[in-house]
Tab-separated table of C-alpha atoms and ligand atoms in Angstrom:
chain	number	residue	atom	x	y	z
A	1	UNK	CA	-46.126	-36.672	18.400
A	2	UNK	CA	-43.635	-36.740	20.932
A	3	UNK	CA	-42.894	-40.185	22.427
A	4	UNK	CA	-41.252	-39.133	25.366
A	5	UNK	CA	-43.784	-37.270	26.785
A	6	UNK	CA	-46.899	-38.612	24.331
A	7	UNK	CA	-47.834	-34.945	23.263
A	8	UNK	CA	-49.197	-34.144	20.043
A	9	UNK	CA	-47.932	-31.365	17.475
A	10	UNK	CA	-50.901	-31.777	15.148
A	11	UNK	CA	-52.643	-28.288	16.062
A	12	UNK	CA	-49.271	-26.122	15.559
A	13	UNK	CA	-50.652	-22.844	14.074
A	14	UNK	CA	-48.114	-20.356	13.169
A	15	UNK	CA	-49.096	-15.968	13.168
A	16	UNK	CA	-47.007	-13.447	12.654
A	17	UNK	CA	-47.484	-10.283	14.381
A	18	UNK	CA	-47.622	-7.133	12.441
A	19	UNK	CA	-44.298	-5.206	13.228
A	20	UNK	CA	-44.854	-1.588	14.007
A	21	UNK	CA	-43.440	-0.017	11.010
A	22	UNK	CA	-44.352	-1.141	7.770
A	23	UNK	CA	-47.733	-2.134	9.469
A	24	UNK	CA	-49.221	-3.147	5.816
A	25	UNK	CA	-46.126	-4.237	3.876
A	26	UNK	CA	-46.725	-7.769	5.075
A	27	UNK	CA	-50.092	-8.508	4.792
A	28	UNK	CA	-49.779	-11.117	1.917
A	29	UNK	CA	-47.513	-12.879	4.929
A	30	UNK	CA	-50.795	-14.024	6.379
A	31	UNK	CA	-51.986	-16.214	3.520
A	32	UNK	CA	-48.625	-17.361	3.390
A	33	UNK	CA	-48.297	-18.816	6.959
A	34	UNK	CA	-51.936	-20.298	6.341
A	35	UNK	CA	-51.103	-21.961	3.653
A	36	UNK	CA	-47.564	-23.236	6.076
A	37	UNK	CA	-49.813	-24.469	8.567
A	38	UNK	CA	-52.670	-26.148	6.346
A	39	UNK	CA	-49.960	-28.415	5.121
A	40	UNK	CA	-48.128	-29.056	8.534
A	41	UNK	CA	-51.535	-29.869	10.315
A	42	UNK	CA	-52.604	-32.513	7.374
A	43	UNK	CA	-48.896	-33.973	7.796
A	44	UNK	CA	-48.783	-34.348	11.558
A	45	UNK	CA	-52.186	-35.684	10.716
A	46	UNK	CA	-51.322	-37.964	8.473
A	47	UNK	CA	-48.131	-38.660	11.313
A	48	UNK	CA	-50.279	-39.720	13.915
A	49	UNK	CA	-53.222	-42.102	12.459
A	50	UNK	CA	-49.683	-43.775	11.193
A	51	UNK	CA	-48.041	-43.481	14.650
A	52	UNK	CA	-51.448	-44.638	16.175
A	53	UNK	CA	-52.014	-47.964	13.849
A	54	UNK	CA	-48.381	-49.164	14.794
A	55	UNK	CA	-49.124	-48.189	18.652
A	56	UNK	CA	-52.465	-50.793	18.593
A	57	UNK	CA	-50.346	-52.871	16.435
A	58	UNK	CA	-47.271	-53.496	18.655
A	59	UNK	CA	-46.930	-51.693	21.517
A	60	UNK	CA	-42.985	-52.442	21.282
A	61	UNK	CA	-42.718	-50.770	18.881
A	62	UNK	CA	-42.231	-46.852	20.833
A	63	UNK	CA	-38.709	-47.282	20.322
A	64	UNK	CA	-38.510	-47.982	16.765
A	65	UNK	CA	-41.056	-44.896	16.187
A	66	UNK	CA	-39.292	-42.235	18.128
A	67	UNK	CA	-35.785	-43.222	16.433
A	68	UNK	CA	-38.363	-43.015	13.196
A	69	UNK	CA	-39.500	-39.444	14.290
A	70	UNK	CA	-36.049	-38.102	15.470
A	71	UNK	CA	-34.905	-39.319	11.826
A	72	UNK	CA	-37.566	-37.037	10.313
A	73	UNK	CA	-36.672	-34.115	12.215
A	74	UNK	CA	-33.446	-34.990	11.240
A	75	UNK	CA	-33.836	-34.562	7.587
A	76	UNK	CA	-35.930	-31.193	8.487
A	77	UNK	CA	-33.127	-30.142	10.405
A	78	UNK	CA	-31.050	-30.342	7.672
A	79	UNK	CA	-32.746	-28.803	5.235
A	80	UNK	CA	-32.960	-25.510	7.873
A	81	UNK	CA	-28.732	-25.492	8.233
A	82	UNK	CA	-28.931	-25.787	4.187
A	83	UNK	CA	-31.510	-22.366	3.909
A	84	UNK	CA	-28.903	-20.752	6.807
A	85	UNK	CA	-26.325	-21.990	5.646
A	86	UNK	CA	-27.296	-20.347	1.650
A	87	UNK	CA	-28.063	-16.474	3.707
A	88	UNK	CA	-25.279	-16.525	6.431
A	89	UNK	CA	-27.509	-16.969	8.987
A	90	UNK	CA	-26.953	-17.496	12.540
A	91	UNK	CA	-29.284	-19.364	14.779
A	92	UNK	CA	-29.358	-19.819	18.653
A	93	UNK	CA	-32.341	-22.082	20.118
A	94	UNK	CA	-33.108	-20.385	23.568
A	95	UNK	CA	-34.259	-23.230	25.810
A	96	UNK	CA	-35.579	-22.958	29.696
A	97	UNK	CA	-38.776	-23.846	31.960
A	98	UNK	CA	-41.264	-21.100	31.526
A	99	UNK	CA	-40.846	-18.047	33.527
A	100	UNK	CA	-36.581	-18.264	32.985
A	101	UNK	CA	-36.564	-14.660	31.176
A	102	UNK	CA	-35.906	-15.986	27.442
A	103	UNK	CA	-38.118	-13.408	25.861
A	104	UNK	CA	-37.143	-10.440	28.630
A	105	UNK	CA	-33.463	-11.235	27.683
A	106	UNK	CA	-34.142	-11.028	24.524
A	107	UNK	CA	-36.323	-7.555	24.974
A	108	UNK	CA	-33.447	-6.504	26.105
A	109	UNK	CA	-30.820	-7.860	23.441
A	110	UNK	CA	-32.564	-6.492	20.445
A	111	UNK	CA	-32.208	-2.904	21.227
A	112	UNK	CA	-28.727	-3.704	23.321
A	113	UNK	CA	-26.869	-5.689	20.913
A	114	UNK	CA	-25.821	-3.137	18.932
A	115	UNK	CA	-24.995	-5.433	15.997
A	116	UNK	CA	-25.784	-4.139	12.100
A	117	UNK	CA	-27.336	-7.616	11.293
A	118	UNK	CA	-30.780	-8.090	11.680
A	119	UNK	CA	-32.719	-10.103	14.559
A	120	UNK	CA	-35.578	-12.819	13.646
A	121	UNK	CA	-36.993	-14.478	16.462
A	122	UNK	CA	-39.122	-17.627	16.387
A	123	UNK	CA	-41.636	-17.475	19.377
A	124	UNK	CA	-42.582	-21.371	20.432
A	125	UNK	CA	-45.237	-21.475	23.136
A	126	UNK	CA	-48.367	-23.769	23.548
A	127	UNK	CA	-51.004	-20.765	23.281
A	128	UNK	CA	-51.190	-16.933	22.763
A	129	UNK	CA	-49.050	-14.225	21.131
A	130	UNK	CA	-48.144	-12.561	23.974
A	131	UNK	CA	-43.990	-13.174	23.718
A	132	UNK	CA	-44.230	-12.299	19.949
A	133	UNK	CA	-45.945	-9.450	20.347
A	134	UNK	CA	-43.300	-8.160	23.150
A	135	UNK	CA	-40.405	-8.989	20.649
A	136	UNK	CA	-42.455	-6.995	17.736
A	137	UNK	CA	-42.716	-4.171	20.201
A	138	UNK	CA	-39.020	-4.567	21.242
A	139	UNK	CA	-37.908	-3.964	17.264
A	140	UNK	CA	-37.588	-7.101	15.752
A	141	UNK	CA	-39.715	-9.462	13.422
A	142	UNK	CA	-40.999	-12.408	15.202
A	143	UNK	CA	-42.963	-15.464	14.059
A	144	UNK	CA	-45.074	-17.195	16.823
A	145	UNK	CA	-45.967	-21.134	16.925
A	146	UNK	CA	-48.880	-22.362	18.715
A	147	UNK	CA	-47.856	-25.712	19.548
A	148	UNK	CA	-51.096	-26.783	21.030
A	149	UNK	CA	-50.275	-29.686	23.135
A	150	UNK	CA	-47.244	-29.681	22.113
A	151	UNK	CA	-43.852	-29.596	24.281
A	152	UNK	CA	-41.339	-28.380	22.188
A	153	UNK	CA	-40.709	-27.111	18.578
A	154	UNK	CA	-39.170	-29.257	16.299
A	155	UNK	CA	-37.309	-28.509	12.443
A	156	UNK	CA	-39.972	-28.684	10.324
A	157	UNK	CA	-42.184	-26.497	12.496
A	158	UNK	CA	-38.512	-24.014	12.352
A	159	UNK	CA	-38.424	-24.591	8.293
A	160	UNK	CA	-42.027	-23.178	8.528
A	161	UNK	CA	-41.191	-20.252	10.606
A	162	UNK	CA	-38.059	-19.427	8.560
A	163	UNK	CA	-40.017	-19.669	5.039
A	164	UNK	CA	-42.345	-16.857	7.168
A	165	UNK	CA	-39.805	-14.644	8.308
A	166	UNK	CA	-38.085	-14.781	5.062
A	167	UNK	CA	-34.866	-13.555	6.944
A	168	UNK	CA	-32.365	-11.589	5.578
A	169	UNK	CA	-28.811	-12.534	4.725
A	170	UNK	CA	-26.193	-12.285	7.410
A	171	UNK	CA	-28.768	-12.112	10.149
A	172	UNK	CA	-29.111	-13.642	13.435
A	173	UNK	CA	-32.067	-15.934	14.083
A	174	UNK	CA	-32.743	-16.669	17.662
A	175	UNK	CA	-35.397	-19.453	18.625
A	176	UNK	CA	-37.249	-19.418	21.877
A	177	UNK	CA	-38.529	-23.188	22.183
A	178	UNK	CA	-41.155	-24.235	24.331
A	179	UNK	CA	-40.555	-23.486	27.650
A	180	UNK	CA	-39.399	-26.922	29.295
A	181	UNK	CA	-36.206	-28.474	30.214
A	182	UNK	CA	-37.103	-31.839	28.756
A	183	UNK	CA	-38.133	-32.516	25.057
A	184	UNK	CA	-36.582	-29.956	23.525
A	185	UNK	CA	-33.268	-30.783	23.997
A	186	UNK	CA	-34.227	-33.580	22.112
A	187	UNK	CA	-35.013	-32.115	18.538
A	188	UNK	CA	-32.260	-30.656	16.349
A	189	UNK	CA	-33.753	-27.621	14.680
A	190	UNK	CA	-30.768	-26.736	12.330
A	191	UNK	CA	-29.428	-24.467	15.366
A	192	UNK	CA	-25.589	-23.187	15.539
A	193	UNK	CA	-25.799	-22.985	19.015
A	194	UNK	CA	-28.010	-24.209	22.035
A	195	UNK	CA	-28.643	-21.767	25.081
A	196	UNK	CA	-29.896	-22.806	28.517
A	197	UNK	CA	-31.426	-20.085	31.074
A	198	UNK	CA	-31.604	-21.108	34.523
A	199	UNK	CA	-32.956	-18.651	36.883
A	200	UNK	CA	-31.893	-18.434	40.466
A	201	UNK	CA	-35.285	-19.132	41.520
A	202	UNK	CA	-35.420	-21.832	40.400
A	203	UNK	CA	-32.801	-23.487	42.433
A	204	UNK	CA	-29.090	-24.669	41.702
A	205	UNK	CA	-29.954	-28.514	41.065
A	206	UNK	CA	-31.470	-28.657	37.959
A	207	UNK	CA	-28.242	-29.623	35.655
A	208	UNK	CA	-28.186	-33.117	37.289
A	209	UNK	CA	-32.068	-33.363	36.972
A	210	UNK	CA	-32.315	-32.558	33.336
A	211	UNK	CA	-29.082	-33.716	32.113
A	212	UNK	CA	-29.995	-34.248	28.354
A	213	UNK	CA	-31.187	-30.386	28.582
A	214	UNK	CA	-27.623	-29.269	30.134
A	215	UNK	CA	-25.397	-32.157	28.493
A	216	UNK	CA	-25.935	-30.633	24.682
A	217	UNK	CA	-25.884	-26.830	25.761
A	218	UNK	CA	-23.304	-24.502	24.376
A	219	UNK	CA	-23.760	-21.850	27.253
A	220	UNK	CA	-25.697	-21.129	30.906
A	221	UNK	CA	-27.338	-18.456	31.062
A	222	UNK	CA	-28.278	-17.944	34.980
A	223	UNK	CA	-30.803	-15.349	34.764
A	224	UNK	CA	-31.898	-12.790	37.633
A	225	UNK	CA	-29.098	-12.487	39.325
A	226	UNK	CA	-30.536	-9.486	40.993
A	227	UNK	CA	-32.339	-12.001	43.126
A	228	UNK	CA	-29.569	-14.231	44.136
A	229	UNK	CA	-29.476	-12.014	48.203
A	230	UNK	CA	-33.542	-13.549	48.519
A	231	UNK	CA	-32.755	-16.957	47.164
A	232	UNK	CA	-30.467	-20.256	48.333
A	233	UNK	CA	-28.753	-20.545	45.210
A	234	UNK	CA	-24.892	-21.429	45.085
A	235	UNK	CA	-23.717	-20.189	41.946
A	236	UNK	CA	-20.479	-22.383	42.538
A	237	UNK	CA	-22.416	-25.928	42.664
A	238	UNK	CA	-24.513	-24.868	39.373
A	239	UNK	CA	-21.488	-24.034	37.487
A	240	UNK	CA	-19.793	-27.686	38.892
A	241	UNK	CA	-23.023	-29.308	37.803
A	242	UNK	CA	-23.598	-28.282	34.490
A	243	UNK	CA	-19.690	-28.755	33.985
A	244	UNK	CA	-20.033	-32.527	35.439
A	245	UNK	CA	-21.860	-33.026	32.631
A	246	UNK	CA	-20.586	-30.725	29.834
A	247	UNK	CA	-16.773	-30.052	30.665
A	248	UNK	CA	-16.252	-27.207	28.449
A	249	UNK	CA	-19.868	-25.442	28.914
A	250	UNK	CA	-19.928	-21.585	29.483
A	251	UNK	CA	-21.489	-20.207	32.577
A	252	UNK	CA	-22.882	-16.543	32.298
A	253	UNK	CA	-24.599	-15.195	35.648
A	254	UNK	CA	-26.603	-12.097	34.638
A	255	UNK	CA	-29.611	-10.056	35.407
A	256	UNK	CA	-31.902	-9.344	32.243
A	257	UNK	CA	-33.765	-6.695	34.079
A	258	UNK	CA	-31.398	-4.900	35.381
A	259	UNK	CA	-28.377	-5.399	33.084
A	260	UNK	CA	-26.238	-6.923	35.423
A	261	UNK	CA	-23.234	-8.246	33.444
A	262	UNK	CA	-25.302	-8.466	30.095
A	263	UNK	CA	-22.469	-7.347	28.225
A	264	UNK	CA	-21.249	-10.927	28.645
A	265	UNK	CA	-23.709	-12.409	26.871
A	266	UNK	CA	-23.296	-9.725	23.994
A	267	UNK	CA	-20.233	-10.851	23.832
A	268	UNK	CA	-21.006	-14.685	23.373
A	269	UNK	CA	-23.477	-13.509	20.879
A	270	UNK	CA	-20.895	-11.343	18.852
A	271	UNK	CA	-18.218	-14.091	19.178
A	272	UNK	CA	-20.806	-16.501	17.362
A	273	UNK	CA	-21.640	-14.250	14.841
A	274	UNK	CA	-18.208	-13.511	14.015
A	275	UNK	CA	-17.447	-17.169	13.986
A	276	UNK	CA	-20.532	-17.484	11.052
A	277	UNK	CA	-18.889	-16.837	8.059
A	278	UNK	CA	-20.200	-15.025	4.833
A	279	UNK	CA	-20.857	-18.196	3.334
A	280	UNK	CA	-22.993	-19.163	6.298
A	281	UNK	CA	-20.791	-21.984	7.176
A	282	UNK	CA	-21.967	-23.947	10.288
A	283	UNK	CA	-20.003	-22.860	13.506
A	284	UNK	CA	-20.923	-24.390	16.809
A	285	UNK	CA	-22.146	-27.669	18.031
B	323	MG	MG1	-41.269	-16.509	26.539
């Protein structure tokens, strides 16, 4: 449960999409991510009657339960830098509001990126397999998680994914949370970097009203530039914004649709996975 906004993650359901080549090389995948998700349900389970009887019990007690569920996805968290750190693997967590343009940037980076290392996504949305199967069809593996009613996706629900990708080493995993500017930023899932898009439509204020969200991010994204003539959005006060509260964070303006300056963001991507070294030491954060 998350006890900032009171959803539940005890209906998560992971599925992995079958990628267009090797179409029946993965089937035993399937029993696999059942057998994931049987034991994450009847944990969260197990999590909430728990999380319940204290709630009846002493209602004071939030406090003392969320610092007991960030510790938990703590320890998760760590066990996911430990299996990237063991393959070389770099991992971004892509974090917006819904409709930003994670998974169009990212149908765009896969075939753009021109990299030699492998791309895993890890699709997080409350329902459907609609942004896994657009990363399948865009040529990489993907992994989605059904949250349910839940707001965001946390380490273990990562670990899970990660176990069903079965990445390779040296690759780069990116993670496209839940599409909200709140609760996510609260859960460390084992990431080497954090990534905020902010659309232009969506207006330039939003680093001072979701501070957490743009306090702990390594880079802006401000997607759809292409846009910006039909919008009021000051580029200048969103860059002064998100740097009033994170001095030294990167601001990248670009247009995933059209390509506008995405070679920028290549860039950032290239410069992280350069920075991740062989033995999959942690860069970042
Ligand atoms: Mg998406």
């Amino acid at each position: 449960m998350c006890l900032t906004c009171g959803c539940g993650t005890d209906d998560v359901r992971l599925s992995l999409p079958e990628p267009h080549e090797h179409a029946s090389t993965h089937a035993h995948d399937h029993d696999h991510v059942q057998d994931h998700v049987q034991d994450h349900v009847q944990d969260h389970v197990q999590d909430h009657v728990q999380d319940h009887r204290h709630d009846h019990e002493h209602g004071s007690e939030t406090l003392l339960l969320e610092e007991r569920l960030l510790a938990k996805n703590d320890r998760y968290a760590e066990e996911v830098r430990a299996v990237l750190a063991s393959r070389g693997i770099t991992a971004v967590n892509l974090m917006s509001s819904p409709g930003a343009g994670k998974t169009t940037l990212l149908e765009r980076t896969i075939p753009g990126l021109g990299t030699d290392r492998a791309i895993y996504v890890v699709e997080g949305d409350q329902e459907t397999s609609f942004d896994a199967d657009r990363i399948t069809r865009a040529g990489a593996r993907a992994v989605q998680v059904n949250t349910g009613s839940g707001c965001h996706l946390d380490a273990d629900m990562v670990g899970r994914s990660l176990r069903a990708l079965d990445p390779e080493p040296g690759s780069l995993l990116v993670v496209e949370n839940v599409g909200n500017l709140v609760c996510p930023a609260l859960f460390d899932i084992g990431e080497h970097a954090r990534v905020v898009i902010i659309s232009v439509t969506e207006g330039d204020d939003k680093p001072l009203k979701y501070p957490t969200m743009f306090a702990s991010a390594d880079l802006v994204v401000v997607n759809k530039t292409d846009l910006l003539p039909y919008v009021d959005f000051d580029l200048p006060r969103l860059r002064d914004q998100a740097r009033r509260l994170n001095r030294d964070v990167t601001v990248l303006p670009l247009s995933a649709r059209t390509g506008e300056h995405i070679g920028d963001w290549y860039a950032w991507l290239e410069s992280l996975l350069v920075e991740g070294r062989p033995d999959g030491a942690v860069v970042g954060p």
